[in-house]
C-alpha positions as a Markdown table, in Angstrom:
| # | Residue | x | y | z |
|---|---|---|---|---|
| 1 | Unk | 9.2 | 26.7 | -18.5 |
| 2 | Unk | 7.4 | 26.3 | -14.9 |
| 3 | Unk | 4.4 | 27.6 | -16.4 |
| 4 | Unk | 2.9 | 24.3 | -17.6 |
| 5 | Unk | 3.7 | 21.9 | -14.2 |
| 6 | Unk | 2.3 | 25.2 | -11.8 |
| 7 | Unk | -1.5 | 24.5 | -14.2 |
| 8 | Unk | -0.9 | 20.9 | -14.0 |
| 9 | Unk | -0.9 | 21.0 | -10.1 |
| 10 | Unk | -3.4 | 23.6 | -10.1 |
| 11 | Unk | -5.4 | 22.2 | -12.6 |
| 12 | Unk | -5.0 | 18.1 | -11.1 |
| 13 | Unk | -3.5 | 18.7 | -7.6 |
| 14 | Unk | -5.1 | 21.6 | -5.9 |
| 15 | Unk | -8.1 | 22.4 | -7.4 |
| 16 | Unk | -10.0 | 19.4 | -7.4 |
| 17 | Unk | -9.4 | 19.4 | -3.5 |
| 18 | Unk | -12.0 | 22.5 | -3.0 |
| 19 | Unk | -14.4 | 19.7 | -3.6 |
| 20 | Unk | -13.9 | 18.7 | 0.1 |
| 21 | Unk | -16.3 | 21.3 | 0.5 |
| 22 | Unk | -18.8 | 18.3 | 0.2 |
| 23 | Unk | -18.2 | 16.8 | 3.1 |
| 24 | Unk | -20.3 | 19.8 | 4.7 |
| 25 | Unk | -22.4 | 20.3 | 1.8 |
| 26 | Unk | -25.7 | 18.6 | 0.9 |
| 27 | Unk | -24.9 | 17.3 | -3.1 |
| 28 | Unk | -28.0 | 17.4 | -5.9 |
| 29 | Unk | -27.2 | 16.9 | -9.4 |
| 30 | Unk | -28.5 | 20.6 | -10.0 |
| 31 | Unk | -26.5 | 22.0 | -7.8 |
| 32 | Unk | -22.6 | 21.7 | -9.6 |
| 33 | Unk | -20.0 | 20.4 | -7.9 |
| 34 | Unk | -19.8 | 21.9 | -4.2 |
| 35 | Unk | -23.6 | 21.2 | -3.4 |
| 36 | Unk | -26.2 | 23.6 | -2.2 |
| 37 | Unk | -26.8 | 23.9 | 1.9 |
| 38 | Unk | -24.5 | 23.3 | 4.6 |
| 39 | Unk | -25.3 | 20.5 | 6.8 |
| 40 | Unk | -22.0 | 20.6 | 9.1 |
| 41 | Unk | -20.3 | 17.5 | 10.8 |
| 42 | Unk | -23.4 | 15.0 | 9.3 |
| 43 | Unk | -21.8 | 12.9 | 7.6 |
| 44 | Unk | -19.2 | 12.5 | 10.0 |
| 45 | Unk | -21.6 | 11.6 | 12.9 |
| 46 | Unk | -23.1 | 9.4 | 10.2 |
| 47 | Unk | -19.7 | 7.8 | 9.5 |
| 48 | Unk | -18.6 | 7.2 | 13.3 |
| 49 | Unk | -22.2 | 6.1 | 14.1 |
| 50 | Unk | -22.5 | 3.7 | 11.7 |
| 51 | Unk | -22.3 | 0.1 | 13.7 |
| 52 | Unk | -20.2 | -1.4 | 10.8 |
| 53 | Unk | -17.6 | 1.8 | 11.1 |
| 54 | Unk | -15.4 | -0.2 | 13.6 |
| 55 | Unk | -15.1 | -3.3 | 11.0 |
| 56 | Unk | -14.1 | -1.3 | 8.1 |
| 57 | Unk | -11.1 | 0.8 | 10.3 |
| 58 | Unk | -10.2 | -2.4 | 11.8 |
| 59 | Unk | -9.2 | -4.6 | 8.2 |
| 60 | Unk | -8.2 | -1.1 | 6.9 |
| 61 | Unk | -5.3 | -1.1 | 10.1 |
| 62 | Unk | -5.0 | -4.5 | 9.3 |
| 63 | Unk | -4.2 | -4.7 | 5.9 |
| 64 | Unk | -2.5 | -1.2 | 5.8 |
| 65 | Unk | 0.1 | -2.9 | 8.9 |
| 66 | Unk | 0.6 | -5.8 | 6.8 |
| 67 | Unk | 1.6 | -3.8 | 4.0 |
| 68 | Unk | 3.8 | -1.3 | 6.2 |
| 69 | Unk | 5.5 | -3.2 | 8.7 |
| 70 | Unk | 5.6 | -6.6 | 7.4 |
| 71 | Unk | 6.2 | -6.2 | 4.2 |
| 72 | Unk | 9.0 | -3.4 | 4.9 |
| 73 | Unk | 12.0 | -5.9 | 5.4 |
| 74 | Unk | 11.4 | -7.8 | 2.0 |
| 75 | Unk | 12.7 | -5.1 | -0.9 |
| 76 | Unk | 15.4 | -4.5 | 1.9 |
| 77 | Unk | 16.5 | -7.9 | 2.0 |
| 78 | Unk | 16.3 | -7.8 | -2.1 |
| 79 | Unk | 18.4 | -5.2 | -2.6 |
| 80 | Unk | 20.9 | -6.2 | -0.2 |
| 81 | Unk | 21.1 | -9.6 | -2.1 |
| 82 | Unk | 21.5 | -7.9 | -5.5 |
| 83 | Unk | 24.2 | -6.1 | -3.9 |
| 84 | Unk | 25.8 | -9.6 | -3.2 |
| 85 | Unk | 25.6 | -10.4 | -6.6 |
| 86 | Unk | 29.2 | -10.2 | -8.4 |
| 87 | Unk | 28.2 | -10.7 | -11.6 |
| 88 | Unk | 26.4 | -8.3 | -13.5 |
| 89 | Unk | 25.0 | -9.8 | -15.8 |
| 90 | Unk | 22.9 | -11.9 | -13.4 |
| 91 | Unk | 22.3 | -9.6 | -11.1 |
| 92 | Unk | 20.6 | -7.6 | -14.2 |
| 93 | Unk | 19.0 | -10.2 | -14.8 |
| 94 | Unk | 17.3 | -11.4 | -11.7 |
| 95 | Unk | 16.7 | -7.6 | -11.2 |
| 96 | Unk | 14.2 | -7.3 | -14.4 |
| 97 | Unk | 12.9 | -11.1 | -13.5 |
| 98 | Unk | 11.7 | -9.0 | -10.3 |
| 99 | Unk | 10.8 | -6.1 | -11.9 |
| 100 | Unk | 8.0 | -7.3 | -14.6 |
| 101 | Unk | 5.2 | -8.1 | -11.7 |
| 102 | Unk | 4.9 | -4.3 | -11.0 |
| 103 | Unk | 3.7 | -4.0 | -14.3 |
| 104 | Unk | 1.1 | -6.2 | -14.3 |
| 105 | Unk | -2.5 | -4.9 | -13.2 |
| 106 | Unk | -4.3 | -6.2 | -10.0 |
| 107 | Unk | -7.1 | -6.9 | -12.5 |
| 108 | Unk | -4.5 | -9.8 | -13.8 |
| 109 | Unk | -2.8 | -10.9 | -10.5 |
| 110 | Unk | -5.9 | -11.3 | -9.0 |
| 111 | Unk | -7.3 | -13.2 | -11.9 |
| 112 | Unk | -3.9 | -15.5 | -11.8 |
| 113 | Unk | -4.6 | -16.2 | -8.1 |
| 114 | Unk | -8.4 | -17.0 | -8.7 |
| 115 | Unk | -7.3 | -19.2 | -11.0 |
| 116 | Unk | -4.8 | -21.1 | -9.1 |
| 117 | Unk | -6.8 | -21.5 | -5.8 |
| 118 | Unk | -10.2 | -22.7 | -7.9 |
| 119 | Unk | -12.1 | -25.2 | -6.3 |
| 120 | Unk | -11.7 | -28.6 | -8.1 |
| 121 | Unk | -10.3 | -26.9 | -11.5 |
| 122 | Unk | -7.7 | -24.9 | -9.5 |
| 123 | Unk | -4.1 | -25.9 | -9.8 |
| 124 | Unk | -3.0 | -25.8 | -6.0 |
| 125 | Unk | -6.8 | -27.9 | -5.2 |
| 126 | Unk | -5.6 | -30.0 | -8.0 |
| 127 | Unk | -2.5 | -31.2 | -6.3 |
| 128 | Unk | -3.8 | -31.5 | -3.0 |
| 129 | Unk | -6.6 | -33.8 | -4.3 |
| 130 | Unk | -3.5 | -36.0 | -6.2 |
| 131 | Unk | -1.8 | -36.1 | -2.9 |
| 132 | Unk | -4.6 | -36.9 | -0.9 |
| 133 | Unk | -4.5 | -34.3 | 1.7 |
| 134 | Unk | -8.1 | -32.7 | 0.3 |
| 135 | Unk | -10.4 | -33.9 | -2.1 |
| 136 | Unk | -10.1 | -30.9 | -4.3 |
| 137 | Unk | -13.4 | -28.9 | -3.5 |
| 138 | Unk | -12.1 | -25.9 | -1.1 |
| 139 | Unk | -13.0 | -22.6 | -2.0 |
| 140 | Unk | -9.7 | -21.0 | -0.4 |
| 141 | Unk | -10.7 | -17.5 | -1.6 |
| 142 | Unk | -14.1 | -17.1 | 0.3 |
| 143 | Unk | -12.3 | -17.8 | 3.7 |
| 144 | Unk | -11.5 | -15.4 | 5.9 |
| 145 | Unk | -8.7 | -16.5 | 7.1 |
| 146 | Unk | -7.0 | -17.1 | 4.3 |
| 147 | Unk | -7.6 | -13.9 | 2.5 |
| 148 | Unk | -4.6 | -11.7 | 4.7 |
| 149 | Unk | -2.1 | -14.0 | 3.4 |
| 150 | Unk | -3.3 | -13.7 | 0.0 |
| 151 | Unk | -3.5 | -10.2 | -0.1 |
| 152 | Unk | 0.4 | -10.5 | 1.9 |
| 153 | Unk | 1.6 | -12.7 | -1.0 |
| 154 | Unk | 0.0 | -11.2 | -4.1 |
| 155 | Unk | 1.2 | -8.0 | -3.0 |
| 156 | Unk | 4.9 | -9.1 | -2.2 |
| 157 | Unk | 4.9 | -10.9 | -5.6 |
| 158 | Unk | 3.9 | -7.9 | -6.9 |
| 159 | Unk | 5.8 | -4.9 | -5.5 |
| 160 | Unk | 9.0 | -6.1 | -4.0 |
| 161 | Unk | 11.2 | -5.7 | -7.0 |
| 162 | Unk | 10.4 | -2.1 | -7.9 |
| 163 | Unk | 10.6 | -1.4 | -4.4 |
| 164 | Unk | 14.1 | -2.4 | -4.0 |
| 165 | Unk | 15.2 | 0.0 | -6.6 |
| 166 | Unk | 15.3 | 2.8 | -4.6 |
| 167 | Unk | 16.9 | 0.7 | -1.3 |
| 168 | Unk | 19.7 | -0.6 | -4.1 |
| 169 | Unk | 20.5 | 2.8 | -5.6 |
| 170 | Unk | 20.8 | 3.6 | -1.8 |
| 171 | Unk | 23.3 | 0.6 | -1.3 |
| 172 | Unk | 25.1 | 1.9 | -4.2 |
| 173 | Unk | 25.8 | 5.7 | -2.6 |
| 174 | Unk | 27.7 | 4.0 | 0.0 |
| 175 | Unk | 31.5 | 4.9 | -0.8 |
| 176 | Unk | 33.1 | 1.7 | -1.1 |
| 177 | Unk | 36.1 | 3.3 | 1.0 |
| 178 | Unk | 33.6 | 2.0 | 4.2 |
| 179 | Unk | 33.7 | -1.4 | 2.6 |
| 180 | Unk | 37.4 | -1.8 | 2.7 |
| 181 | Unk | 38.3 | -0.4 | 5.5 |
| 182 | Unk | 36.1 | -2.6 | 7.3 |
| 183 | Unk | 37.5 | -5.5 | 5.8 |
| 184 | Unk | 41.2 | -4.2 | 6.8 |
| 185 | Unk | 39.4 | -4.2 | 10.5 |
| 186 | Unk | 38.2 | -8.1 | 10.0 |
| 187 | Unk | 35.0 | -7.8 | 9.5 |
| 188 | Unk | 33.0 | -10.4 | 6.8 |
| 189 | Unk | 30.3 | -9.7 | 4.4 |
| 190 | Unk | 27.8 | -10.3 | 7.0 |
| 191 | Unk | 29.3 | -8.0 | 9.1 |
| 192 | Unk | 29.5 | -5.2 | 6.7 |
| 193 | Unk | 26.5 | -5.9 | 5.6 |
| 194 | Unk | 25.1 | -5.0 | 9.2 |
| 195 | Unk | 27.6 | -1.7 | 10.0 |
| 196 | Unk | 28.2 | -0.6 | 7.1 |
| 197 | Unk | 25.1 | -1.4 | 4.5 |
| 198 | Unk | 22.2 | -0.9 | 6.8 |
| 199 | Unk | 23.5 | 2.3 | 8.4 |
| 200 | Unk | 24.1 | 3.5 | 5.1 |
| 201 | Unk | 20.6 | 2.9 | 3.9 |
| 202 | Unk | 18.9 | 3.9 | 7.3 |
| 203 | Unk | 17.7 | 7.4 | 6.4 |
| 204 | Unk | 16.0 | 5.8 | 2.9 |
| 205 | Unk | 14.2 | 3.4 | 4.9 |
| 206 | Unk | 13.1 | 5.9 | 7.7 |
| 207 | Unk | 11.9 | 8.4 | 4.8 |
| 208 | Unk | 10.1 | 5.8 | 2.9 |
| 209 | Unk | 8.5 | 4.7 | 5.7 |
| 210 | Unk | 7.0 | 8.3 | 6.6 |
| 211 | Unk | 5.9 | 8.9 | 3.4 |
| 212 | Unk | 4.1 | 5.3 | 3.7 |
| 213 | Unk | 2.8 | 6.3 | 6.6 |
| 214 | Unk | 0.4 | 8.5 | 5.3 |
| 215 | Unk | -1.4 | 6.4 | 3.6 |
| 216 | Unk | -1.9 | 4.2 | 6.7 |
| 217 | Unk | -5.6 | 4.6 | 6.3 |
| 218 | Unk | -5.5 | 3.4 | 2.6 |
| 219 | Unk | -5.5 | -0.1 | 2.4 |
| 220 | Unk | -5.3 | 0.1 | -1.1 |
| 221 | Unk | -8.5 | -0.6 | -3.0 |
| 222 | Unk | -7.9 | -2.1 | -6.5 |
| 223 | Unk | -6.7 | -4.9 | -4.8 |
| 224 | Unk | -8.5 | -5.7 | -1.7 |
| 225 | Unk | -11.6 | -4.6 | -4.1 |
| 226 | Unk | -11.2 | -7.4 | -6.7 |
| 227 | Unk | -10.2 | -10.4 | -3.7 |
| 228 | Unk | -13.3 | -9.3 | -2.4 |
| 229 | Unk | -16.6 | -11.6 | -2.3 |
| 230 | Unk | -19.3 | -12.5 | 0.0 |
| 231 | Unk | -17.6 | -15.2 | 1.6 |
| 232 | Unk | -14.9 | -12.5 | 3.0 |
| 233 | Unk | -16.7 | -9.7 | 3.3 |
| 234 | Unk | -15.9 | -9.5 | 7.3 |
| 235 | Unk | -12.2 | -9.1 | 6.6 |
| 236 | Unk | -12.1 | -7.5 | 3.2 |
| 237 | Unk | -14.4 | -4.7 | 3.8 |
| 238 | Unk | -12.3 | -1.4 | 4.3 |
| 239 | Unk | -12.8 | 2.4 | 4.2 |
| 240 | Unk | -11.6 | 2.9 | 0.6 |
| 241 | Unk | -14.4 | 0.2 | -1.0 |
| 242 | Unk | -17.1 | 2.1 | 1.6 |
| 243 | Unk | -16.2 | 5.1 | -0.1 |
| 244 | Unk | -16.2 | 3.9 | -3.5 |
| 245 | Unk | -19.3 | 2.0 | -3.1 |
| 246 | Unk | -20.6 | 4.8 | -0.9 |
| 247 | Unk | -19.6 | 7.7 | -3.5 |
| 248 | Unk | -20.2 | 6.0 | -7.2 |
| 249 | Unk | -22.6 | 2.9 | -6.7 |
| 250 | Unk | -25.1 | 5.1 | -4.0 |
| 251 | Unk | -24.2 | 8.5 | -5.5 |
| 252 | Unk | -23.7 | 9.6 | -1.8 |
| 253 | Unk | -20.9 | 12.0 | -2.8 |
| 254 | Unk | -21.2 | 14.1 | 0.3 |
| 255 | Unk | -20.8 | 11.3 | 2.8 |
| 256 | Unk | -17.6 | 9.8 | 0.7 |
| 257 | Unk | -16.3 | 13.2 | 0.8 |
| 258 | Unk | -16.1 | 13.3 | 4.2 |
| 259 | Unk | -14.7 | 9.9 | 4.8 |
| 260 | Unk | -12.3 | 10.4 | 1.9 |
| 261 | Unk | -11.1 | 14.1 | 4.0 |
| 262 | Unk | -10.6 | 12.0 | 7.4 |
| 263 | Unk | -8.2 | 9.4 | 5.5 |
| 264 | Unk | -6.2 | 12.6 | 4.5 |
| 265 | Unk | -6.1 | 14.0 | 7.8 |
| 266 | Unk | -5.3 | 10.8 | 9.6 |
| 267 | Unk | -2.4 | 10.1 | 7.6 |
| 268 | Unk | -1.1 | 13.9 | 7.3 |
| 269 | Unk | -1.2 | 13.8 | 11.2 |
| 270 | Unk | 0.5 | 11.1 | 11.4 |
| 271 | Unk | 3.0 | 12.0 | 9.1 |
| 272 | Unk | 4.2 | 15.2 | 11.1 |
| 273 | Unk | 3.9 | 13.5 | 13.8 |
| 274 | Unk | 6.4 | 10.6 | 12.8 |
| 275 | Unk | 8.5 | 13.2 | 10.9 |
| 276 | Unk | 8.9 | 15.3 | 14.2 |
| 277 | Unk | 9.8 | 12.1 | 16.0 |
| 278 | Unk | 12.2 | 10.9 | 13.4 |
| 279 | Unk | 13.9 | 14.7 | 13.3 |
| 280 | Unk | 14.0 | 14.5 | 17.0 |
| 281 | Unk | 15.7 | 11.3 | 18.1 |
| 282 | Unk | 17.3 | 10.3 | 14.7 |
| 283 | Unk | 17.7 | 13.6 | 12.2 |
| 284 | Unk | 16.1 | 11.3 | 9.2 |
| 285 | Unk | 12.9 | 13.8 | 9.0 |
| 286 | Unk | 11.7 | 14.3 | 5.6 |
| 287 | Unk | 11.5 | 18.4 | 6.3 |
């Protein structure tokens, strides 16, 4: 019965990641898949020499710590509201309200929010023209400084209610025993909400957010790929769309490869490292 998964990893998991090989290998279309010649650290020299290296590691921290560490508390906050809610039927409710934006592609969202901030047909440049406080023309996705909080919002909008599943089924594991007999002691909602809930909850959190973590050099590019234009090129320019554009649009598989293998080895260092720490000082450690 194991049979089929072990060639499915093999087959999708573990095998296709020999083809790192290619980020010491020079690539020619005659040469199969792991190249012909060895050309050593290249195309990593090439990578950290490039001047425009330090913009695309900056947004990728950038947008990568927005979508950490900002964003962390939200689903939290979620869940612990559904929790609040007595009755079932509404909490089911606003639970599958929250749910159907995870479903939708980026393709759409981003399409939806292209939409809404159009210059003069848009619906948000639209009411600030009828209220006077703009005459309708600004072209709020070409700015840089709006495009973090767009890629913040669209992506809360987005993800927050799958995310809270696994914080709510987390609530629910809490023996309600805890619950009562800190209400025999006095304490309020509130307040068993803070000893009680989020204690109970702590290791979730600390295990999600390790397994996050390794993705820290991932901004994630379907989306930041499809906000992206000319006008915000300086901020939306990250490693994943240099190694997409690098890789499939220049056909420069060897130097995507080795960017590609750094990403990994950022974020599995980072992951032992955080995994150590958390085992450490706090015994939430994923291993």
């Amino acid at each position: 019965m194991l049979v089929p998964a072990i060639i499915f990893f093999l087959v999708f998991s573990y095998w296709p990641m020999t083809g790192n090989l290619l980020a010491f290998r020079k690539f020619s279309f005659n040469s199969g898949m792991y190249g012909t010649g060895w050309v050593g650290l290249q195309y990593f020299r090439e990578f950290f020499t490039n001047r425009e290296t330090p913009m695309y590691i900056r947004n990728t921290l950038i947008i990568s710590g927005i979508k950490l560490f900002l964003y962390l508390p939200f689903p939290i906050i979620l869940a612990l509201i559904f929790n609040e809610i007595v009755n079932t039927k509404h909490r089911s409710a606003f639970q599958s309200i929250s749910y159907l934006p995870y479903f939708i592609s980026w393709v759409v969202v981003i399409g939806i929010l292209n939409k809404l901030f159009a210059p003069n047909t848009g619906l948000v440049n639209q009411v600030l023209a009828a209220t006077g406080l703009s005459d309708g023309s600004r072209f709020w996705m070409m700015e840089n400084s709006f495009f973090y909080p767009a890629v913040f919002g669209s992506y809360l909008w987005k993800n927050i209610g799958w995310d809270s599943i696994i914080y709510y089924a987390a609530i629910m594991g809490i023996s309600p025993s805890l619950y009562e007999a800190a209400a025999i002691d006095g304490a309020n909602r509130l307040k068993q909400t803070r000893h009680v809930t989020l204690p109970g909850i702590s290791k979730t959190i600390m295990i999600l957010f390790i397994i996050s973590l390794g993705g820290i050099l991932s901004a994630g590019f379907d989306q930041v790929y499809l906000m992206q234009n000319p006008g915000n090129f300086q901020v939306s320019e990250i490693i994943d769309t240099y190694v997409v554009k690098t890789g499939l649009e220049k056909a420069r598989y060897g130097p995507a490869t080795a960017v590609g293998l750094i990403q990994g080895l950022v974020g599995l260092g980072l992951t032992v490292i955080v995994n150590k720490s958390a085992d450490k000082f706090g015994d939430n450690a994923l291993w």
